[in-house]
XYZ file of C-alpha atoms in Angstrom:
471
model
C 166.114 106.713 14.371
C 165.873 102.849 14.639
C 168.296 101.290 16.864
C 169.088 97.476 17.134
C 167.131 97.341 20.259
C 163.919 98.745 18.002
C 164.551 96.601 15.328
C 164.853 93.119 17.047
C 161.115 94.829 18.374
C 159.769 95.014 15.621
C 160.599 91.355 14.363
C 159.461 90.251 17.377
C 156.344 91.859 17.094
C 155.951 91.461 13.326
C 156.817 87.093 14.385
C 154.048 87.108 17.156
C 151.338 88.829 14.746
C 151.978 85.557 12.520
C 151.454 82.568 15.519
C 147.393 83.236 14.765
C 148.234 82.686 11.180
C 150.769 79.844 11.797
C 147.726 78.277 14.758
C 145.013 78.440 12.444
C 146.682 76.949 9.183
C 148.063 73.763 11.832
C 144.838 73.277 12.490
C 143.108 73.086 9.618
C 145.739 70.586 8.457
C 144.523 68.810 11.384
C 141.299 68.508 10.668
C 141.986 67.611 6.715
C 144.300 64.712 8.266
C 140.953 63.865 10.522
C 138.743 63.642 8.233
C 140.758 61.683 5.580
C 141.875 58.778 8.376
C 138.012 58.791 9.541
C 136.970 58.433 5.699
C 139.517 56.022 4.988
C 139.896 53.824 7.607
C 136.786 50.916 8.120
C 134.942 51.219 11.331
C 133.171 47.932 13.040
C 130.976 48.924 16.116
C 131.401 46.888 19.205
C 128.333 43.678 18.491
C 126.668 43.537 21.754
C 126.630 39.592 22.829
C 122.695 38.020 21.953
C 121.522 35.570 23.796
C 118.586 34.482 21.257
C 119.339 33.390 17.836
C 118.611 36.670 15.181
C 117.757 37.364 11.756
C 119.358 40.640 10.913
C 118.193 42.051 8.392
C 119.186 44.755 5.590
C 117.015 46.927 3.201
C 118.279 47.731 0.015
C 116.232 50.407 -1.715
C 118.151 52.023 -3.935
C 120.450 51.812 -7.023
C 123.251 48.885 -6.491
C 126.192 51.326 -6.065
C 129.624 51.111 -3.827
C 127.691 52.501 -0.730
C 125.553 48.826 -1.331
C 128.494 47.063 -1.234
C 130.009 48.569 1.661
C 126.309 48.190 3.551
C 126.241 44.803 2.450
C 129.642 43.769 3.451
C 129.845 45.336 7.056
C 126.136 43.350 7.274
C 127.535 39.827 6.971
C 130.256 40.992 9.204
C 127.807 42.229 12.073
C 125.734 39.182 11.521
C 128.950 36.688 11.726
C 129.694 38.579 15.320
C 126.052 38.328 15.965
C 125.950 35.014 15.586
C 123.092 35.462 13.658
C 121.296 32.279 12.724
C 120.594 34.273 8.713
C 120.461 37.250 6.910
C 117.216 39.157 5.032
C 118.128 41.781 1.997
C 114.898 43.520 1.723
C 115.643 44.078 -1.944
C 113.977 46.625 -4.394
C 116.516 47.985 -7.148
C 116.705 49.184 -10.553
C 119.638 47.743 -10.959
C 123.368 49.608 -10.994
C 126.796 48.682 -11.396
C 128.246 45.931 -12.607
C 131.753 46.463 -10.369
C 129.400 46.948 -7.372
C 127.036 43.880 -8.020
C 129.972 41.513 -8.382
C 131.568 42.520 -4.828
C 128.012 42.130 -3.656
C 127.808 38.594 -4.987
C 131.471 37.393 -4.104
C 130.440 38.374 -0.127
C 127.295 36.063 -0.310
C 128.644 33.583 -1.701
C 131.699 33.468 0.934
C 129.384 34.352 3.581
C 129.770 32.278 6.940
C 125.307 31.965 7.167
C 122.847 31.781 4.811
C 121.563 34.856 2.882
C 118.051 35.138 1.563
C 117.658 37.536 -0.829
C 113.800 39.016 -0.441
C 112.061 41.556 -3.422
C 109.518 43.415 -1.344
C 107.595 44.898 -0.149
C 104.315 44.624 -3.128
C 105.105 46.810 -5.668
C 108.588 46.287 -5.611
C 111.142 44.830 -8.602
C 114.702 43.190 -8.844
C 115.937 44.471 -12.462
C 119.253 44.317 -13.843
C 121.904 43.307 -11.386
C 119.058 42.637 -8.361
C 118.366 39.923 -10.998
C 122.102 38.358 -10.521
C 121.798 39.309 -6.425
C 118.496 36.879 -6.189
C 120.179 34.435 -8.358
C 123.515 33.976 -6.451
C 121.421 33.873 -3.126
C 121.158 30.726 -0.800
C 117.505 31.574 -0.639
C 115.681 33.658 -2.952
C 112.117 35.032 -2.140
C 109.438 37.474 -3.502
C 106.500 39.277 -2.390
C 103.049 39.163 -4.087
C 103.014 41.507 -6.745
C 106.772 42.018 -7.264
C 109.007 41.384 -9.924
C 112.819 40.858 -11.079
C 114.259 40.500 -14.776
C 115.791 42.909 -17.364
C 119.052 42.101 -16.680
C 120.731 43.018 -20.372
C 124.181 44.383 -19.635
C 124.113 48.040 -19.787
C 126.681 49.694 -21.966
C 129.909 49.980 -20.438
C 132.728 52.154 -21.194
C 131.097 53.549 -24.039
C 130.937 57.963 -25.382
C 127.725 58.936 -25.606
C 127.832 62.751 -27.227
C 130.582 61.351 -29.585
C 130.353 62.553 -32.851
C 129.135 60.001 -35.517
C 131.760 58.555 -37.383
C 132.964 59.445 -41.419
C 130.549 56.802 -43.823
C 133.807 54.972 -45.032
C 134.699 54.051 -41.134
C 130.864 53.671 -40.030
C 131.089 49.807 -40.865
C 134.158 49.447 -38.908
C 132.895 51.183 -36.054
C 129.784 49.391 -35.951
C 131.970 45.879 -36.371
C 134.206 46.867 -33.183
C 130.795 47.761 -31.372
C 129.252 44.438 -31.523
C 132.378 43.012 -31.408
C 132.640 44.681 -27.664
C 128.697 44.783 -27.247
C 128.990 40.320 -27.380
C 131.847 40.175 -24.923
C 129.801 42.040 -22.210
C 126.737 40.215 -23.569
C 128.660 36.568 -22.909
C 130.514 37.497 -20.049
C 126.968 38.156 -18.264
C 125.542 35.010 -20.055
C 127.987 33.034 -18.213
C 128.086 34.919 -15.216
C 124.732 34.261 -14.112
C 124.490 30.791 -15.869
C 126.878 30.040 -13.434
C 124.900 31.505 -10.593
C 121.576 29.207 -11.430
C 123.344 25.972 -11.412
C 125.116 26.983 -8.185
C 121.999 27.590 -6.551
C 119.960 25.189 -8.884
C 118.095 27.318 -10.331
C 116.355 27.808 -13.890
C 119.550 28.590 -16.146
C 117.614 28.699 -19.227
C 115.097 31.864 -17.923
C 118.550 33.629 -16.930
C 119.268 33.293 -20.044
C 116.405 34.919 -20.985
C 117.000 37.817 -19.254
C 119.969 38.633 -19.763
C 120.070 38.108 -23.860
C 116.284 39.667 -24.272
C 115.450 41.415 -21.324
C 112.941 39.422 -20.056
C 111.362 40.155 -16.954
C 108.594 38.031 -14.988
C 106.323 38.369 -11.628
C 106.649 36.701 -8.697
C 103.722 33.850 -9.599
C 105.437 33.043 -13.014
C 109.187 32.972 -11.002
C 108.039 30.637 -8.604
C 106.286 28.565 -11.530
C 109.698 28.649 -13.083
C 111.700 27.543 -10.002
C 113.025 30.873 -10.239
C 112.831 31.584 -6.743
C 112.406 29.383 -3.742
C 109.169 31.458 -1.833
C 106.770 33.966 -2.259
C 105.636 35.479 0.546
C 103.409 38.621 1.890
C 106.294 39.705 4.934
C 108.645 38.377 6.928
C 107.295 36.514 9.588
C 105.727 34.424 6.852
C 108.792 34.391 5.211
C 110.786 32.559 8.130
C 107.817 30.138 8.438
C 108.112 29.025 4.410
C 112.138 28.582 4.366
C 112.111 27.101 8.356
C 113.797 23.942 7.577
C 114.977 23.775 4.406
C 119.310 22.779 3.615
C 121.165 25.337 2.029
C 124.758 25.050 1.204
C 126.669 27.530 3.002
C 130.657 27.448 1.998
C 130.120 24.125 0.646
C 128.791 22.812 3.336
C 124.937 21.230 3.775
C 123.155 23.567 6.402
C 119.901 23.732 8.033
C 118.152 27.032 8.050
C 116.377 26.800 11.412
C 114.175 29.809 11.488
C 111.401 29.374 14.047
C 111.350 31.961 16.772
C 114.350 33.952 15.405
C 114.442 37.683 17.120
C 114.536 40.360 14.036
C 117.270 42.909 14.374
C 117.864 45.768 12.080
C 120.408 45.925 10.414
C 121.023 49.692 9.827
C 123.758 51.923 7.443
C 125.985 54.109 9.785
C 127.023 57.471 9.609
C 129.869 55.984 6.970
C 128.345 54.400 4.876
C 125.570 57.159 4.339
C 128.228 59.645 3.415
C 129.490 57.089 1.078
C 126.190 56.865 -0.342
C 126.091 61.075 -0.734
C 129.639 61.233 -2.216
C 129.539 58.383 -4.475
C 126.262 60.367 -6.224
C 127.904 61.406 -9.538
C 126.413 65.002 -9.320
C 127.738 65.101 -5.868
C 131.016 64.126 -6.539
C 131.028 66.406 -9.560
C 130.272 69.411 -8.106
C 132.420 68.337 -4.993
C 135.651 68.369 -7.812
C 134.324 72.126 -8.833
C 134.183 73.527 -5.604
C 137.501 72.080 -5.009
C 138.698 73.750 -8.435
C 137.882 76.515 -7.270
C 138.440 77.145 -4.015
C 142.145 76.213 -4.653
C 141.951 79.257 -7.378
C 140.636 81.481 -4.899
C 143.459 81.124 -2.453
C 145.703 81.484 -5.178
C 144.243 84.737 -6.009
C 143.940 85.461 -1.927
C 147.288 84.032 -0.222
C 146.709 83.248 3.292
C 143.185 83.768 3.728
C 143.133 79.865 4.617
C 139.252 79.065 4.317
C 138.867 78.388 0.307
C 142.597 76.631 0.294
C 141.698 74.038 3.488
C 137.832 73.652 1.588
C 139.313 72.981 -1.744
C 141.465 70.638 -0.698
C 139.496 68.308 0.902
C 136.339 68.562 -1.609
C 138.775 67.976 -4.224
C 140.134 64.940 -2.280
C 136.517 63.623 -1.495
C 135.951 63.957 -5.070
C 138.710 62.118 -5.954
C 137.775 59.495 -3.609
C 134.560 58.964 -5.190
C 135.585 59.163 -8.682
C 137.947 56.298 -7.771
C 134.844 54.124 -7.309
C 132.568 55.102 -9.804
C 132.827 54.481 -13.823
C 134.502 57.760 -14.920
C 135.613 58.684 -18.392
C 139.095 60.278 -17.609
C 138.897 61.911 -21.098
C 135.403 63.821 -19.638
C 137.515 64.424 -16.179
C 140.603 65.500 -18.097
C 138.719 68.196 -20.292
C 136.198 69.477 -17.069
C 139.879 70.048 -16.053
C 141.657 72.091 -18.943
C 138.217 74.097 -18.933
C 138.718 75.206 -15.693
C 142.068 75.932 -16.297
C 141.079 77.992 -19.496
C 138.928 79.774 -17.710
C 141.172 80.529 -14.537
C 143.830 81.675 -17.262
C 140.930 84.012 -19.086
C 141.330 85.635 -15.705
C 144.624 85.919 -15.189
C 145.877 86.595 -18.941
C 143.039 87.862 -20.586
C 142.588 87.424 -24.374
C 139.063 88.614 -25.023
C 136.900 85.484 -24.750
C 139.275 83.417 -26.615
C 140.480 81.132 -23.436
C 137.366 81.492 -21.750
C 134.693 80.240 -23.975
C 136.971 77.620 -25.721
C 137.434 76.765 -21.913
C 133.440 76.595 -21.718
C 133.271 73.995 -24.539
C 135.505 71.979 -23.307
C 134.295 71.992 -19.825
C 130.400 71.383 -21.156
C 131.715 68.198 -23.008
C 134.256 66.809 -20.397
C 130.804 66.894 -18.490
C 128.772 64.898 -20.880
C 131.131 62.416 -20.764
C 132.768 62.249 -17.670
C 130.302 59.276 -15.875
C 131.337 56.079 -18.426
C 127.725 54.263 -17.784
C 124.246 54.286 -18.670
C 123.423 52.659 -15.178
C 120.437 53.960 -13.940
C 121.033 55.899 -10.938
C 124.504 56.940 -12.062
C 124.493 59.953 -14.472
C 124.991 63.452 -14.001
C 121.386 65.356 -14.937
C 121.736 67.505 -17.947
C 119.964 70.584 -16.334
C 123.100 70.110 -13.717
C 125.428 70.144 -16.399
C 123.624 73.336 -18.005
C 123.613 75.303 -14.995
C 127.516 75.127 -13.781
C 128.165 76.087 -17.426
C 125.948 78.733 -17.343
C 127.713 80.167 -14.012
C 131.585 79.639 -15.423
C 129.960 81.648 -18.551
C 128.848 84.458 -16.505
C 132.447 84.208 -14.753
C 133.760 84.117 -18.472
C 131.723 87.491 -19.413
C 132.248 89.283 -16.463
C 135.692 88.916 -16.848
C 136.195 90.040 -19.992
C 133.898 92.505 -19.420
C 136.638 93.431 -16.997
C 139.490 93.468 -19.313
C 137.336 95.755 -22.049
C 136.898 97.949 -19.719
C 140.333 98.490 -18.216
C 141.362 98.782 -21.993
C 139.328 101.656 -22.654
C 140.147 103.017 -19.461
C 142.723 105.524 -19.656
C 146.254 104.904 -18.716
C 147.715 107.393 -15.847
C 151.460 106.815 -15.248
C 154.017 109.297 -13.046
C 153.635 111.531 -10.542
C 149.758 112.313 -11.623
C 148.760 108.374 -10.742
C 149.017 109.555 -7.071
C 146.327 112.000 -7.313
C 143.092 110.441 -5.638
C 145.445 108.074 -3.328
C 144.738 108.127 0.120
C 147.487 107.675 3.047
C 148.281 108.159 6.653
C 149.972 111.337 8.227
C 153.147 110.212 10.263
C 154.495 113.722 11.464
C 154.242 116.987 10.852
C 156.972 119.843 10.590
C 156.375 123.750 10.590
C 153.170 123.063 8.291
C 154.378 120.087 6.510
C 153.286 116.786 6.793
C 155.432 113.126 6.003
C 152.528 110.662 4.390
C 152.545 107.323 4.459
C 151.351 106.811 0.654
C 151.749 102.906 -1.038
C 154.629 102.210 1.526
C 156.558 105.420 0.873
C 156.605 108.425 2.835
C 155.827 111.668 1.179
C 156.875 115.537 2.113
C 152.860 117.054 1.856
C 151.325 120.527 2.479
C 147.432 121.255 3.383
C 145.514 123.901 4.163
C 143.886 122.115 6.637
C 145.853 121.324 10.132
C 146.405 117.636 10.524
C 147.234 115.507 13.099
C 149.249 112.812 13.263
C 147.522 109.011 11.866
C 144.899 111.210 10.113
C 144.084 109.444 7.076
C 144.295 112.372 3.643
C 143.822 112.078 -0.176
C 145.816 113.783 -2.145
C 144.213 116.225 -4.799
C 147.854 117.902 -6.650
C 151.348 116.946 -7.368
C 153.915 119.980 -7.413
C 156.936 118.421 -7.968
C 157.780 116.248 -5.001
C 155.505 117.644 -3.175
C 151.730 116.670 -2.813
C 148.674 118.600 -1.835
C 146.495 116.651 0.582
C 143.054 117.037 2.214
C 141.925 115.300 4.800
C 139.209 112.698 4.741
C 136.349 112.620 6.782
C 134.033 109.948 8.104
């Protein structure tokens, strides 16, 4: 018999088995809002004072990307604190973006000290947009046996995988491509035009590079008053530019650089994640393991893990997509596959929403990164694998649903045969089960006791026939 006094028990009891629950989904919002005002918010460590005049000095080794431009930035800040008499990018690139390389550019050139840009060490280049970097430089230097050039705009915004077009619309196509293919061409023309008389530079090799690609070493660059020095490190390097006037903000400046103290300039803990999440196969599969770890909690409400690890992969991936190049056509369909397949799962139709959601998620993945940058696609074999996995997903699903259709279909009092529950009480030789949330008037031949868990093996009437189970 349950009183009021058992009952207000009970909710207490059933309240107080939630606060774990309640404690642990708290604090995994916690830790999402952490992470996302530690990701979000800039960070500036404390510049301890100097008392000797510095060269700090950066090395740039990689693909120009937002994680450059961040490490680039935060470097003229330290070396403004610093007080830093200049500052060195080490430079050896194959070039990257062209949103990237123009934040790059706008900081030097509003930079309160002089920047020398320096390709090295031997063996080193400056293509593509390290060509526009060295250009828009107060100083621009070179190691023996370097080079810089190739800096043809790379296509932008374009669909590679698109199907070719119908013969009577080829010519049109083709017109609108040039058409688009000149106003990226000019728009680079000008751009670093503009750079070389800045700096007074040679304008008409820029020129060159950008319209054929050309690409020269560092003997023929500082025949071409391409460059300012060549030199073998950096000690030598601060000997060559030592005295030399620079224009710094519009202003005449002279680079004393005798005796400077070398401090490097290293990427924090920030801007190395940047650098991981900002890698287009990172940030892809960052957006699937989001995917689906929100589906899994879907399917398994408040188990917490896959819901709080979803979310903020899916937010990370976000994050980076909102500074890379993306196709939202190619992010749009990597989504509607997912969701195709997700619904294969929930509603299945035999393969139909499953593989059509396998197409579409293969080519939303072609196209989803919207350059040919180098250092900025997604690897095919990438792409190949994850559809490989969601097609395994696809068939064991299905496989699934055949099987469950073949299966057959027990309904009534005969579907409780082969259920197991837990005795509650027993009466004169019968026994109340706890079986699916009812309770159930059962007879053995067995004695039972009380929370012994039983299968039942008949149904006579209302009344079942249980055994009990042993472990």
């Amino acid at each position: 018999m349950i009183n009021r006094e058992n009952l207000t028990a009970m909710k207490r009891k059933i309240a107080m088995s939630q606060y774990p629950r309640t404690l642990l989904r708290l604090g995994s919002l916690a830790c999402l809002i952490t992470a996302l005002f530690l990701l979000f918010t800039p960070w500036q460590g404390i510049a301890s004072p100097k008392t000797d005049k510095t060269a700090v000095i950066l090395d740039v080794n990689s693909a120009i990307g937002p994680a450059t431009a961040e490490y680039i930035r935060r470097g003229i800040d330290y070396s403004a604190k610093q007080d830093a008499a200049l500052m060195i990018i080490q430079l050896d690139t194959p070039g990257g973006l062209d949103k990237a390389m123009r934040e790059i550019i706008k900081n030097i050139i509003n930079a309160p000290l002089p920047i020398v840009t320096y390709v090295a060490p031997s063996g080193a280049h400056a293509a593509s947009a390290g060509t526009y970097i060295l250009y828009a430089s107060q100083i621009a230097a070179m190691a023996p046996g370097t080079n810089l050039g190739a800096a043809t705009p790379v296509q932008m915004g374009g669909m590679p995988g698109t199907p070719a077009p119908e013969a009577e619309d080829k010519q049109k196509t083709d017109s609108n491509q040039e058409a688009m293919s000149n106003k990226v061409r000019n728009d680079a023309l000008a751009y670093i035009t503009s750079l070389a008389e800045m700096r007074g530079r040679n304008a008409e090799w820029a020129r060159e590079a950008v319209l054929d690609g050309a690409s020269i070493s560092a003997e023929q660059a500082l025949k071409l008053k391409v460059i300012d020095v060549i030199a073998p490190d950096i000690k030598q390097l601060l000997s060559e530019i030592n005295g030399r006037q620079v224009d710094v903000q519009g202003q005449a400046r002279t680079i004393a650089s005798q005796g400077l103290v070398l401090d490097q300039y290293k990427p924090d803990w920030r801007i190395k994640f940047l650098a991981v999440i900002t890698s287009p196969t990172v940030a892809y599969m960052l957006l699937l393991l989001g995917i689906y770890g929100i589906f899994f909690e879907f399917l398994n409400p408040g188990f917490v893990l896959p819901g709080v690890v979803g979310a903020i992969a899916i937010l990370i991936a976000l994050y980076a997509f909102h500074l890379l190049p993306i196709n939202y056509v190619g992010l749009g369909l990597i989504i509607l596959g997912i969701i195709f397949m997700v619904a294969e799962a929930l509603v299945p139709s035999f393969g139909a929403l499953g593989f059509g959601g396998i197409i579409a998620f293969l080519v939303g993945s072609i196209l989803l990164i919207d350059t040919t940058a180098p250092g900025f696609g997604i690897p095919l074999s990438a792409i190949i694998a994850m559809a490989v996995i969601n097609g395994l997903f696809v068939i064991f699903i299905v496989g699934m649903a055949i099987r469950a259709r073949r299966r057959p279909v027990v309904t009534g009092f005969e579907a409780l045969i082969g259920c197991q529950g837990r005795v509650m009480n027993s009466d004169d030789g019968h026994y109340r089960v706890m079986l699916n949330g009812e309770l159930w008037l059962c007879h053995s031949e067995y004695e039972l006791s009380t929370n012994q868990l039983v299968e039942v093996i008949s149904v006579d009437g209302l009344t079942l026939t249980v055994i009990p189970i042993v472990k």
